[in-house]
Amino acid sequence: MKSTLGKRALSSFVSLFVLIVLVFFLSRLTGDPAALYLPVDASEEMRQNFRELHGLNDPVLVQFGRYLADLAQFDFGESLRKARPALDVVLEAFVWTLKLALITMTLVTAAAIVVGSIAAFQVGRPFDRFASVLSLIGASAPDFWIAIVGIVIFSVNLAWLPTSGTGTIWHWVLPISVLFIRPFGLILQIVRGSMINALGSPYVKTARAKGVKNGPVIFVHTLRNAMLPVITVIGDQAAALLNGAVVVETIFGFPGVGKLMIDSILQRDFNVILAAIMVTAVAIFIMNILIDIAYALLDPRIRA
Amino acid sequence: MKHATLLAGALLATSAFNPAFAQDADVTVVLAEEPDLVEPCMATRSNIGRIVLGNISETLTELDVRGDEGLKPRLAESWEMVNDTTWRFNLRQGVSFSDGSAFDAEDVKHSFERAQSDQITCEISRYYEGISITPKVVDAHTIDFTTDPAQPILPLLLSLLTIVPSETPIEFTREPVGTGPYVLADWAPGQSITLERRDDYWGDAPAVSKATYVFRNDPSVRAAMVATGEADIAPSISAIDATTEMDQSYPNSETTYLRIDHAVAPLDDKRVREALNIGIDREAFVGTILAEGTDIATAINVPTTLGWNADTAVRGYDPERAKALLEEAKADGVPVDTEILLVGRTGNFPGATETFEAIQSMLSEVGFNIRLQMVEVAEHEQYYSKPYVQDQPILVGAQHDNSRGDPVFSMYFKYHSDGRQSGIADDKADDLVERATAATGEEREALWSELFGYLHDEVIADVLLFHMVGHARVGNGVDYTPTIATNSQLQLSEIGIK
């Protein structure tokens, strides 16, 4: 187990470094921040001053070296736009995204396991068919459309929920509902398939032959074994949410890291882009370790 | 906003005739993007200006955009020309900043010098470029500005200079201090900014006691927020959403045009430029892709601008004549078949892509070989400003905003040979720009007018398209009429409570 984690850490560190190199140089290829930040009629002198002020005059390799040196001291530089440390800006946003992802994934996981298991138990019957159609729609409907339709129905017409923002618990209902739909559809399908397989396996048949009731068959005997593929998908979906639910955050004015990333890319706020990528990459790395641990707990063969 | 509270307040106010109740009102304004700073010297940027300008920070002078008073006093009570190069401003007395310090001439001097500092990139400094301006304190409430060359419209230029206390450090601030009727009370990053009314403001107390700004990218969400009562004013919503009685359209001072680079063939031929102008059916866009109320443009500035020339007529759509002009040019050896690149900016305005696609198709029909390329803002800038890409003839689709009432903010950089975004190099135009910039009164108006006519009729400098309109949604609880300045400024004192 320890060596597995060690290897994981090392490979993640290498990936992270490659990511830094790629993002750093790619972002420098996208255009000159001086062209974007200064008014169109700014003089060359103003542009020059701006570049000097932000160290953009030096050769790119020198800039990169300086960036790495600062990074080693956890200094992610300043946001060009906000005149604040980039890391502070990113962490503030990341906390919001983390909350959103955690709540959504908890609800998704619980709902998908319950509905998927019942569907697996009733293969071919109306409940199963209904669940399958539901999951298919969920997995394929576009976020932005559901979000806008949700606002029109629940906020404008029915006046039940606020359109956007973060003030009260009611503000969370629409964004979470929209984010819920796609992973719910996907995970439900996996749970269902995996449960059908497990239910057909010899140890379940034995348990049933011994007269164990349905409830314990599902939740004690089958689920544990059926969960391994499910965990992978849950991990992927959670990673996607952590990476930033860009569309949903943008529409609902949710101050998360996805919206921040898009804004920073449009504004060429290099330091914020890099810090946001690093923070989410580290978060995803930690989540992968957690999934590995969950795997190991569920399947003793992996612990070796 | 709490409508119930407001309603109760309004009822009490009308029954008891007690203005104290009527003046106790909160409003919520929903904007498209959160400002990155609330730095007064960046107040010419729309997302900052709408919050800061006239609310937290004030200027010496103010352009009247609701009536025809022209330039009005604000922190300066009066101003006069001492000689050709010196303006004297007499400052208002008894004014204090929100930090309690008194406003005087030293603050004005510091504000100007800070805006000009090369340690920060203040946006307003661009308006003073190419002019040497020296402020000199005469006494606590009098300040002289000496300029080289002479600046007949210096009082107008100073309507953009936001005044900060002399103690303000050079670095950008996140805690603005000003003389305005409001102070920054709270800023929850990513969520909202709150301004509260000051008790010790020198002028009349505005009706709005507290304003909360929230930020939503999506225009239909902004519109929905006013409809549901979550917000009171959405200053920019899209034309598609502007269908209710709450929606008001307003000329937003943006002019859409295609900049022609006269240096590259075939665009160096006047017949070709005329064909470009009459090959586009401008009327077809209004009420379809673009909002009803959009005006056809004949100049880079809107008709309310000083010296705007009423004699310049729209060149009507005439595809047959356009074809004939191209044939004629071709017969004279002009390479009219050369591919022309039309560069448009995605998201420049609602319907930008569709507009440029339609233009491409119309111009292709009359015989042009046009390739359309939609790019995003930073790439667009490479085509828009000098040094230009010149490997092929290029038309740059763009918008220009000037709500300041004087063409000086447009003409040099759009039409002078040395202008950063000028497509022409014409001695007469240069001369007119230079003389008009230095002239005053009727002479100034006449020179600008001559320049407008010359560029449109003689040079056929650009393909001028539309003066655009914006749409605002205003909730039923408030009384607010958007103006041509609404894109850059939203003074809370102009909001009434119903």
CSV table of N, CA and C in Angstrom, one decimal, chain A residues 120-252:
chain,number,residue,atom,x,y,z
A,120,ALA,N,-31.4,-2.8,-10.7
A,120,ALA,CA,-30.7,-4.0,-11.0
A,120,ALA,C,-31.6,-5.2,-10.5
A,121,PHE,N,-32.2,-5.0,-9.4
A,121,PHE,CA,-33.0,-6.0,-8.8
A,121,PHE,C,-34.3,-6.3,-9.6
A,122,GLN,N,-34.7,-5.3,-10.4
A,122,GLN,CA,-36.0,-5.4,-11.1
A,122,GLN,C,-35.7,-5.3,-12.6
A,123,VAL,N,-34.6,-6.0,-13.1
A,123,VAL,CA,-34.2,-5.9,-14.5
A,123,VAL,C,-35.4,-6.1,-15.4
A,124,GLY,N,-35.6,-5.2,-16.3
A,124,GLY,CA,-36.7,-5.4,-17.3
A,124,GLY,C,-38.0,-4.9,-16.9
A,125,ARG,N,-38.2,-4.7,-15.6
A,125,ARG,CA,-39.5,-4.2,-15.1
A,125,ARG,C,-39.6,-2.7,-15.3
A,126,PRO,N,-40.9,-2.2,-15.1
A,126,PRO,CA,-41.1,-0.7,-15.4
A,126,PRO,C,-40.1,0.2,-14.7
A,127,PHE,N,-39.8,-0.1,-13.4
A,127,PHE,CA,-38.9,0.8,-12.6
A,127,PHE,C,-37.6,0.9,-13.3
A,128,ASP,N,-37.1,-0.3,-13.7
A,128,ASP,CA,-35.7,-0.4,-14.3
A,128,ASP,C,-35.7,0.4,-15.6
A,129,ARG,N,-36.8,0.2,-16.4
A,129,ARG,CA,-36.8,1.0,-17.7
A,129,ARG,C,-36.9,2.5,-17.5
A,130,PHE,N,-37.7,2.9,-16.5
A,130,PHE,CA,-37.9,4.3,-16.2
A,130,PHE,C,-36.5,4.9,-15.8
A,131,ALA,N,-35.8,4.1,-14.9
A,131,ALA,CA,-34.5,4.6,-14.4
A,131,ALA,C,-33.5,4.7,-15.6
A,132,SER,N,-33.6,3.7,-16.5
A,132,SER,CA,-32.6,3.8,-17.6
A,132,SER,C,-32.8,5.0,-18.5
A,133,VAL,N,-34.1,5.2,-18.8
A,133,VAL,CA,-34.4,6.4,-19.7
A,133,VAL,C,-34.0,7.7,-19.0
A,134,LEU,N,-34.3,7.7,-17.6
A,134,LEU,CA,-33.9,8.9,-16.8
A,134,LEU,C,-32.4,9.1,-16.9
A,135,SER,N,-31.7,8.1,-16.7
A,135,SER,CA,-30.2,8.2,-16.7
A,135,SER,C,-29.7,8.6,-18.0
A,136,LEU,N,-30.3,8.1,-19.1
A,136,LEU,CA,-29.8,8.5,-20.4
A,136,LEU,C,-30.1,10.0,-20.7
A,137,ILE,N,-31.3,10.4,-20.3
A,137,ILE,CA,-31.6,11.9,-20.5
A,137,ILE,C,-30.6,12.7,-19.7
A,138,GLY,N,-30.4,12.2,-18.4
A,138,GLY,CA,-29.5,13.0,-17.5
A,138,GLY,C,-28.1,13.1,-18.0
A,139,ALA,N,-27.6,12.0,-18.6
A,139,ALA,CA,-26.2,12.0,-19.1
A,139,ALA,C,-26.0,12.8,-20.3
A,140,SER,N,-27.1,13.0,-21.0
A,140,SER,CA,-26.9,13.7,-22.3
A,140,SER,C,-27.5,15.1,-22.4
A,141,ALA,N,-28.2,15.6,-21.4
A,141,ALA,CA,-28.8,16.9,-21.6
A,141,ALA,C,-27.7,18.0,-21.3
A,142,PRO,N,-27.6,19.0,-22.1
A,142,PRO,CA,-26.6,20.0,-21.8
A,142,PRO,C,-26.9,20.9,-20.6
A,143,ASP,N,-25.8,21.2,-19.8
A,143,ASP,CA,-25.9,21.9,-18.6
A,143,ASP,C,-26.6,23.3,-18.7
A,144,PHE,N,-26.1,24.0,-19.7
A,144,PHE,CA,-26.5,25.4,-19.8
A,144,PHE,C,-28.0,25.5,-20.1
A,145,TRP,N,-28.5,24.5,-20.9
A,145,TRP,CA,-29.9,24.5,-21.2
A,145,TRP,C,-30.7,24.2,-20.0
A,146,ILE,N,-30.3,23.2,-19.3
A,146,ILE,CA,-31.1,22.8,-18.1
A,146,ILE,C,-31.1,24.0,-17.1
A,147,ALA,N,-29.9,24.7,-17.0
A,147,ALA,CA,-29.8,25.8,-16.1
A,147,ALA,C,-30.8,26.9,-16.4
A,148,ILE,N,-30.8,27.3,-17.7
A,148,ILE,CA,-31.6,28.4,-18.1
A,148,ILE,C,-33.1,28.0,-18.0
A,149,VAL,N,-33.4,26.8,-18.4
A,149,VAL,CA,-34.8,26.4,-18.3
A,149,VAL,C,-35.2,26.3,-16.8
A,150,GLY,N,-34.3,25.8,-16.0
A,150,GLY,CA,-34.6,25.8,-14.5
A,150,GLY,C,-34.9,27.2,-13.9
A,151,ILE,N,-34.1,28.2,-14.4
A,151,ILE,CA,-34.3,29.5,-13.9
A,151,ILE,C,-35.7,30.0,-14.4
A,152,VAL,N,-36.0,29.8,-15.6
A,152,VAL,CA,-37.3,30.3,-16.2
A,152,VAL,C,-38.4,29.6,-15.4
A,153,ILE,N,-38.3,28.3,-15.2
A,153,ILE,CA,-39.5,27.6,-14.5
A,153,ILE,C,-39.5,28.0,-13.0
A,154,PHE,N,-38.4,27.7,-12.3
A,154,PHE,CA,-38.5,27.8,-10.9
A,154,PHE,C,-38.3,29.2,-10.3
A,155,SER,N,-37.6,30.0,-11.0
A,155,SER,CA,-37.4,31.4,-10.5
A,155,SER,C,-38.4,32.4,-11.0
A,156,VAL,N,-38.5,32.4,-12.4
A,156,VAL,CA,-39.3,33.5,-13.0
A,156,VAL,C,-40.8,33.1,-12.9
A,157,ASN,N,-41.1,31.9,-13.3
A,157,ASN,CA,-42.6,31.6,-13.4
A,157,ASN,C,-43.1,31.2,-12.0
A,158,LEU,N,-42.5,30.3,-11.3
A,158,LEU,CA,-43.0,29.8,-10.1
A,158,LEU,C,-42.6,30.6,-8.9
A,159,ALA,N,-41.5,31.4,-9.0
A,159,ALA,CA,-40.9,32.2,-8.0
A,159,ALA,C,-40.7,31.4,-6.7
A,160,TRP,N,-40.2,30.2,-6.9
A,160,TRP,CA,-39.8,29.4,-5.7
A,160,TRP,C,-38.4,29.6,-5.3
A,161,LEU,N,-37.5,29.7,-6.2
A,161,LEU,CA,-36.1,29.7,-5.9
A,161,LEU,C,-35.5,31.0,-6.5
A,162,PRO,N,-34.4,31.5,-5.9
A,162,PRO,CA,-33.7,32.6,-6.4
A,162,PRO,C,-33.0,32.2,-7.7
A,163,THR,N,-32.8,33.2,-8.6
A,163,THR,CA,-32.2,32.9,-9.9
A,163,THR,C,-30.7,32.5,-9.8
A,164,SER,N,-30.0,33.1,-8.9
A,164,SER,CA,-28.6,32.9,-8.9
A,164,SER,C,-28.0,33.5,-7.6
A,165,GLY,N,-26.7,33.4,-7.4
A,165,GLY,CA,-26.0,33.9,-6.2
A,165,GLY,C,-25.8,32.9,-5.2
A,166,THR,N,-25.5,33.3,-3.9
A,166,THR,CA,-25.1,32.4,-2.9
A,166,THR,C,-25.6,32.7,-1.5
A,167,GLY,N,-26.5,33.7,-1.4
A,167,GLY,CA,-26.9,34.1,-0.1
A,167,GLY,C,-27.5,33.1,0.9
A,168,THR,N,-28.5,32.3,0.5
A,168,THR,CA,-29.1,31.4,1.4
A,168,THR,C,-29.0,30.0,0.9
A,169,ILE,N,-29.6,29.1,1.7
A,169,ILE,CA,-29.5,27.6,1.3
A,169,ILE,C,-30.3,27.5,0.0
A,170,TRP,N,-31.4,28.3,-0.2
A,170,TRP,CA,-32.2,28.2,-1.4
A,170,TRP,C,-31.4,28.5,-2.7
A,171,HIS,N,-30.4,29.3,-2.5
A,171,HIS,CA,-29.5,29.7,-3.7
A,171,HIS,C,-28.8,28.5,-4.2
A,172,TRP,N,-28.6,27.5,-3.4
A,172,TRP,CA,-27.8,26.3,-3.8
A,172,TRP,C,-28.6,25.3,-4.5
A,173,VAL,N,-29.9,25.4,-4.4
A,173,VAL,CA,-30.8,24.3,-4.9
A,173,VAL,C,-30.6,24.2,-6.4
A,174,LEU,N,-30.8,25.3,-7.2
A,174,LEU,CA,-30.7,25.1,-8.7
A,174,LEU,C,-29.3,24.7,-9.1
A,175,PRO,N,-28.2,25.3,-8.7
A,175,PRO,CA,-26.9,24.9,-9.2
A,175,PRO,C,-26.7,23.4,-8.9
A,176,ILE,N,-27.0,23.0,-7.7
A,176,ILE,CA,-26.7,21.6,-7.3
A,176,ILE,C,-27.6,20.7,-8.1
A,177,SER,N,-28.9,21.1,-8.4
A,177,SER,CA,-29.8,20.2,-9.2
A,177,SER,C,-29.2,20.0,-10.6
A,178,VAL,N,-28.7,21.1,-11.1
A,178,VAL,CA,-28.2,21.1,-12.5
A,178,VAL,C,-27.0,20.2,-12.6
A,179,LEU,N,-26.1,20.4,-11.6
A,179,LEU,CA,-24.8,19.6,-11.6
A,179,LEU,C,-25.1,18.1,-11.3
A,180,PHE,N,-26.2,17.9,-10.5
A,180,PHE,CA,-26.6,16.5,-10.1
A,180,PHE,C,-26.9,15.6,-11.3
A,181,ILE,N,-27.5,16.2,-12.3
A,181,ILE,CA,-28.2,15.4,-13.3
A,181,ILE,C,-27.2,14.5,-14.1
A,182,ARG,N,-26.1,15.1,-14.6
A,182,ARG,CA,-25.2,14.2,-15.5
A,182,ARG,C,-24.5,13.1,-14.7
A,183,PRO,N,-23.8,13.4,-13.6
A,183,PRO,CA,-23.2,12.3,-12.9
A,183,PRO,C,-24.2,11.3,-12.4
A,184,PHE,N,-25.4,11.7,-12.0
A,184,PHE,CA,-26.4,10.8,-11.5
A,184,PHE,C,-26.7,9.8,-12.7
A,185,GLY,N,-26.9,10.3,-13.9
A,185,GLY,CA,-27.2,9.4,-15.0
A,185,GLY,C,-26.1,8.4,-15.2
A,186,LEU,N,-24.9,8.9,-15.2
A,186,LEU,CA,-23.7,8.0,-15.5
A,186,LEU,C,-23.5,7.0,-14.4
A,187,ILE,N,-23.5,7.4,-13.2
A,187,ILE,CA,-23.2,6.5,-12.1
A,187,ILE,C,-24.3,5.5,-11.9
A,188,LEU,N,-25.6,6.0,-12.1
A,188,LEU,CA,-26.7,5.0,-12.0
A,188,LEU,C,-26.5,3.9,-13.0
A,189,GLN,N,-26.1,4.2,-14.2
A,189,GLN,CA,-25.9,3.1,-15.2
A,189,GLN,C,-24.8,2.1,-14.7
A,190,ILE,N,-23.7,2.7,-14.2
A,190,ILE,CA,-22.6,1.8,-13.7
A,190,ILE,C,-23.1,0.9,-12.6
A,191,VAL,N,-23.8,1.6,-11.6
A,191,VAL,CA,-24.3,0.8,-10.4
A,191,VAL,C,-25.2,-0.3,-10.9
A,192,ARG,N,-26.1,0.0,-11.8
A,192,ARG,CA,-27.0,-1.0,-12.3
A,192,ARG,C,-26.3,-2.1,-12.9
A,193,GLY,N,-25.4,-1.8,-13.9
A,193,GLY,CA,-24.7,-2.9,-14.6
A,193,GLY,C,-23.9,-3.8,-13.7
A,194,SER,N,-23.2,-3.1,-12.8
A,194,SER,CA,-22.3,-3.8,-11.9
A,194,SER,C,-23.1,-4.7,-10.9
A,195,MET,N,-24.2,-4.1,-10.5
A,195,MET,CA,-25.1,-4.9,-9.6
A,195,MET,C,-25.7,-6.1,-10.3
A,196,ILE,N,-26.1,-5.9,-11.5
A,196,ILE,CA,-26.6,-7.1,-12.3
A,196,ILE,C,-25.6,-8.2,-12.3
A,197,ASN,N,-24.4,-7.8,-12.6
A,197,ASN,CA,-23.3,-8.8,-12.7
A,197,ASN,C,-23.1,-9.5,-11.4
A,198,ALA,N,-23.1,-8.7,-10.3
A,198,ALA,CA,-22.8,-9.2,-9.0
A,198,ALA,C,-24.0,-10.1,-8.5
A,199,LEU,N,-25.2,-9.7,-8.9
A,199,LEU,CA,-26.3,-10.5,-8.4
A,199,LEU,C,-26.4,-11.9,-9.1
A,200,GLY,N,-25.7,-11.9,-10.3
A,200,GLY,CA,-25.7,-13.2,-11.0
A,200,GLY,C,-24.5,-14.1,-10.5
A,201,SER,N,-23.7,-13.6,-9.6
A,201,SER,CA,-22.5,-14.4,-9.3
A,201,SER,C,-22.8,-15.5,-8.3
A,202,PRO,N,-22.0,-16.5,-8.2
A,202,PRO,CA,-22.3,-17.7,-7.4
A,202,PRO,C,-22.5,-17.4,-5.9
A,203,TYR,N,-21.7,-16.4,-5.3
A,203,TYR,CA,-21.9,-16.2,-3.9
A,203,TYR,C,-23.2,-15.6,-3.5
A,204,VAL,N,-23.8,-14.9,-4.5
A,204,VAL,CA,-25.1,-14.3,-4.2
A,204,VAL,C,-26.2,-15.4,-4.3
A,205,LYS,N,-26.0,-16.3,-5.3
A,205,LYS,CA,-26.9,-17.4,-5.4
A,205,LYS,C,-26.9,-18.2,-4.2
A,206,THR,N,-25.7,-18.5,-3.6
A,206,THR,CA,-25.6,-19.3,-2.4
A,206,THR,C,-26.3,-18.6,-1.3
A,207,ALA,N,-26.0,-17.3,-1.2
A,207,ALA,CA,-26.7,-16.5,-0.1
A,207,ALA,C,-28.2,-16.7,-0.1
A,208,ARG,N,-28.7,-16.5,-1.4
A,208,ARG,CA,-30.1,-16.6,-1.5
A,208,ARG,C,-30.7,-18.0,-1.2
A,209,ALA,N,-29.9,-19.0,-1.7
A,209,ALA,CA,-30.3,-20.3,-1.4
A,209,ALA,C,-30.4,-20.6,0.1
A,210,LYS,N,-29.5,-19.8,0.8
A,210,LYS,CA,-29.5,-20.0,2.3
A,210,LYS,C,-30.7,-19.3,2.9
A,211,GLY,N,-31.4,-18.5,2.1
A,211,GLY,CA,-32.6,-17.8,2.6
A,211,GLY,C,-32.4,-16.4,3.1
A,212,VAL,N,-31.3,-15.8,2.7
A,212,VAL,CA,-31.0,-14.4,3.1
A,212,VAL,C,-32.0,-13.5,2.3
A,213,LYS,N,-32.5,-12.5,3.1
A,213,LYS,CA,-33.5,-11.6,2.4
A,213,LYS,C,-32.9,-10.6,1.4
A,214,ASN,N,-33.8,-10.0,0.6
A,214,ASN,CA,-33.3,-9.1,-0.5
A,214,ASN,C,-32.4,-7.9,0.1
A,215,GLY,N,-32.9,-7.3,1.1
A,215,GLY,CA,-32.2,-6.2,1.7
A,215,GLY,C,-30.7,-6.5,2.0
A,216,PRO,N,-30.5,-7.4,2.8
A,216,PRO,CA,-29.1,-7.8,3.1
A,216,PRO,C,-28.4,-8.3,1.9
A,217,VAL,N,-29.0,-8.9,1.0
A,217,VAL,CA,-28.3,-9.4,-0.2
A,217,VAL,C,-27.7,-8.2,-0.9
A,218,ILE,N,-28.6,-7.2,-1.1
A,218,ILE,CA,-28.1,-6.0,-1.8
A,218,ILE,C,-27.0,-5.3,-1.0
A,219,PHE,N,-27.3,-4.9,0.2
A,219,PHE,CA,-26.5,-4.0,0.9
A,219,PHE,C,-25.3,-4.6,1.6
A,220,VAL,N,-25.4,-5.9,1.9
A,220,VAL,CA,-24.3,-6.5,2.6
A,220,VAL,C,-23.4,-7.3,1.6
A,221,HIS,N,-24.0,-8.2,0.9
A,221,HIS,CA,-23.3,-9.1,0.0
A,221,HIS,C,-22.8,-8.5,-1.3
A,222,THR,N,-23.8,-7.9,-2.0
A,222,THR,CA,-23.5,-7.6,-3.4
A,222,THR,C,-22.8,-6.2,-3.5
A,223,LEU,N,-23.3,-5.2,-2.8
A,223,LEU,CA,-22.9,-3.9,-3.1
A,223,LEU,C,-21.4,-3.7,-2.9
A,224,ARG,N,-20.9,-4.3,-1.9
A,224,ARG,CA,-19.4,-4.1,-1.6
A,224,ARG,C,-18.6,-4.5,-2.8
A,225,ASN,N,-19.0,-5.6,-3.4
A,225,ASN,CA,-18.2,-6.1,-4.6
A,225,ASN,C,-18.5,-5.3,-5.9
A,226,ALA,N,-19.8,-4.8,-5.9
A,226,ALA,CA,-20.2,-4.1,-7.1
A,226,ALA,C,-19.6,-2.7,-7.1
A,227,MET,N,-19.1,-2.2,-6.0
A,227,MET,CA,-18.7,-0.8,-5.8
A,227,MET,C,-17.4,-0.5,-6.5
A,228,LEU,N,-16.6,-1.4,-6.8
A,228,LEU,CA,-15.2,-1.1,-7.3
A,228,LEU,C,-15.3,-0.3,-8.6
A,229,PRO,N,-16.0,-0.7,-9.7
A,229,PRO,CA,-16.0,0.1,-10.9
A,229,PRO,C,-16.8,1.4,-10.6
A,230,VAL,N,-17.7,1.4,-9.7
A,230,VAL,CA,-18.5,2.6,-9.4
A,230,VAL,C,-17.6,3.7,-8.8
A,231,ILE,N,-16.7,3.3,-7.9
A,231,ILE,CA,-15.8,4.3,-7.3
A,231,ILE,C,-15.0,5.0,-8.3
A,232,THR,N,-14.5,4.3,-9.3
A,232,THR,CA,-13.7,5.0,-10.4
A,232,THR,C,-14.5,6.1,-11.1
A,233,VAL,N,-15.8,5.7,-11.4
A,233,VAL,CA,-16.6,6.7,-12.1
A,233,VAL,C,-16.9,7.9,-11.1
A,234,ILE,N,-17.2,7.6,-9.9
A,234,ILE,CA,-17.5,8.7,-8.9
A,234,ILE,C,-16.3,9.6,-8.9
A,235,GLY,N,-15.1,9.0,-8.8
A,235,GLY,CA,-13.8,9.8,-8.8
A,235,GLY,C,-13.7,10.7,-10.0
A,236,ASP,N,-14.0,10.1,-11.2
A,236,ASP,CA,-13.9,10.9,-12.4
A,236,ASP,C,-14.9,12.1,-12.4
A,237,GLN,N,-16.1,11.8,-12.0
A,237,GLN,CA,-17.1,12.8,-12.0
A,237,GLN,C,-16.8,13.9,-10.9
A,238,ALA,N,-16.3,13.5,-9.8
A,238,ALA,CA,-15.9,14.4,-8.7
A,238,ALA,C,-14.8,15.3,-9.2
A,239,ALA,N,-13.8,14.7,-9.9
A,239,ALA,CA,-12.7,15.5,-10.5
A,239,ALA,C,-13.2,16.5,-11.5
A,240,ALA,N,-14.2,16.1,-12.3
A,240,ALA,CA,-14.8,17.0,-13.3
A,240,ALA,C,-15.4,18.2,-12.6
A,241,LEU,N,-16.1,18.0,-11.4
A,241,LEU,CA,-16.7,19.1,-10.7
A,241,LEU,C,-15.6,20.0,-10.0
A,242,LEU,N,-14.6,19.3,-9.5
A,242,LEU,CA,-13.5,20.1,-8.9
A,242,LEU,C,-12.8,21.0,-9.9
A,243,ASN,N,-12.7,20.4,-11.1
A,243,ASN,CA,-12.0,21.1,-12.2
A,243,ASN,C,-12.7,22.4,-12.5
A,244,GLY,N,-13.9,22.5,-12.0
A,244,GLY,CA,-14.7,23.7,-12.2
A,244,GLY,C,-15.9,23.3,-13.1
A,245,ALA,N,-17.1,23.5,-12.5
A,245,ALA,CA,-18.3,23.4,-13.2
A,245,ALA,C,-18.5,24.7,-13.9
A,246,VAL,N,-17.7,24.9,-15.0
A,246,VAL,CA,-17.6,26.3,-15.6
A,246,VAL,C,-19.0,26.9,-16.0
A,247,VAL,N,-19.7,26.1,-16.7
A,247,VAL,CA,-21.0,26.6,-17.3
A,247,VAL,C,-21.9,27.0,-16.1
A,248,VAL,N,-22.1,26.0,-15.2
A,248,VAL,CA,-23.1,26.2,-14.1
A,248,VAL,C,-22.6,27.4,-13.3
A,249,GLU,N,-21.3,27.4,-12.9
A,249,GLU,CA,-20.8,28.5,-12.1
A,249,GLU,C,-21.0,29.9,-12.8
A,250,THR,N,-20.8,29.9,-14.1
A,250,THR,CA,-21.0,31.2,-14.8
A,250,THR,C,-22.4,31.6,-14.8
A,251,ILE,N,-23.3,30.7,-15.2
A,251,ILE,CA,-24.7,31.1,-15.3
A,251,ILE,C,-25.3,31.5,-13.9
A,252,PHE,N,-25.0,30.8,-12.9
A,252,PHE,CA,-25.5,31.1,-11.6
A,252,PHE,C,-24.7,32.1,-10.8
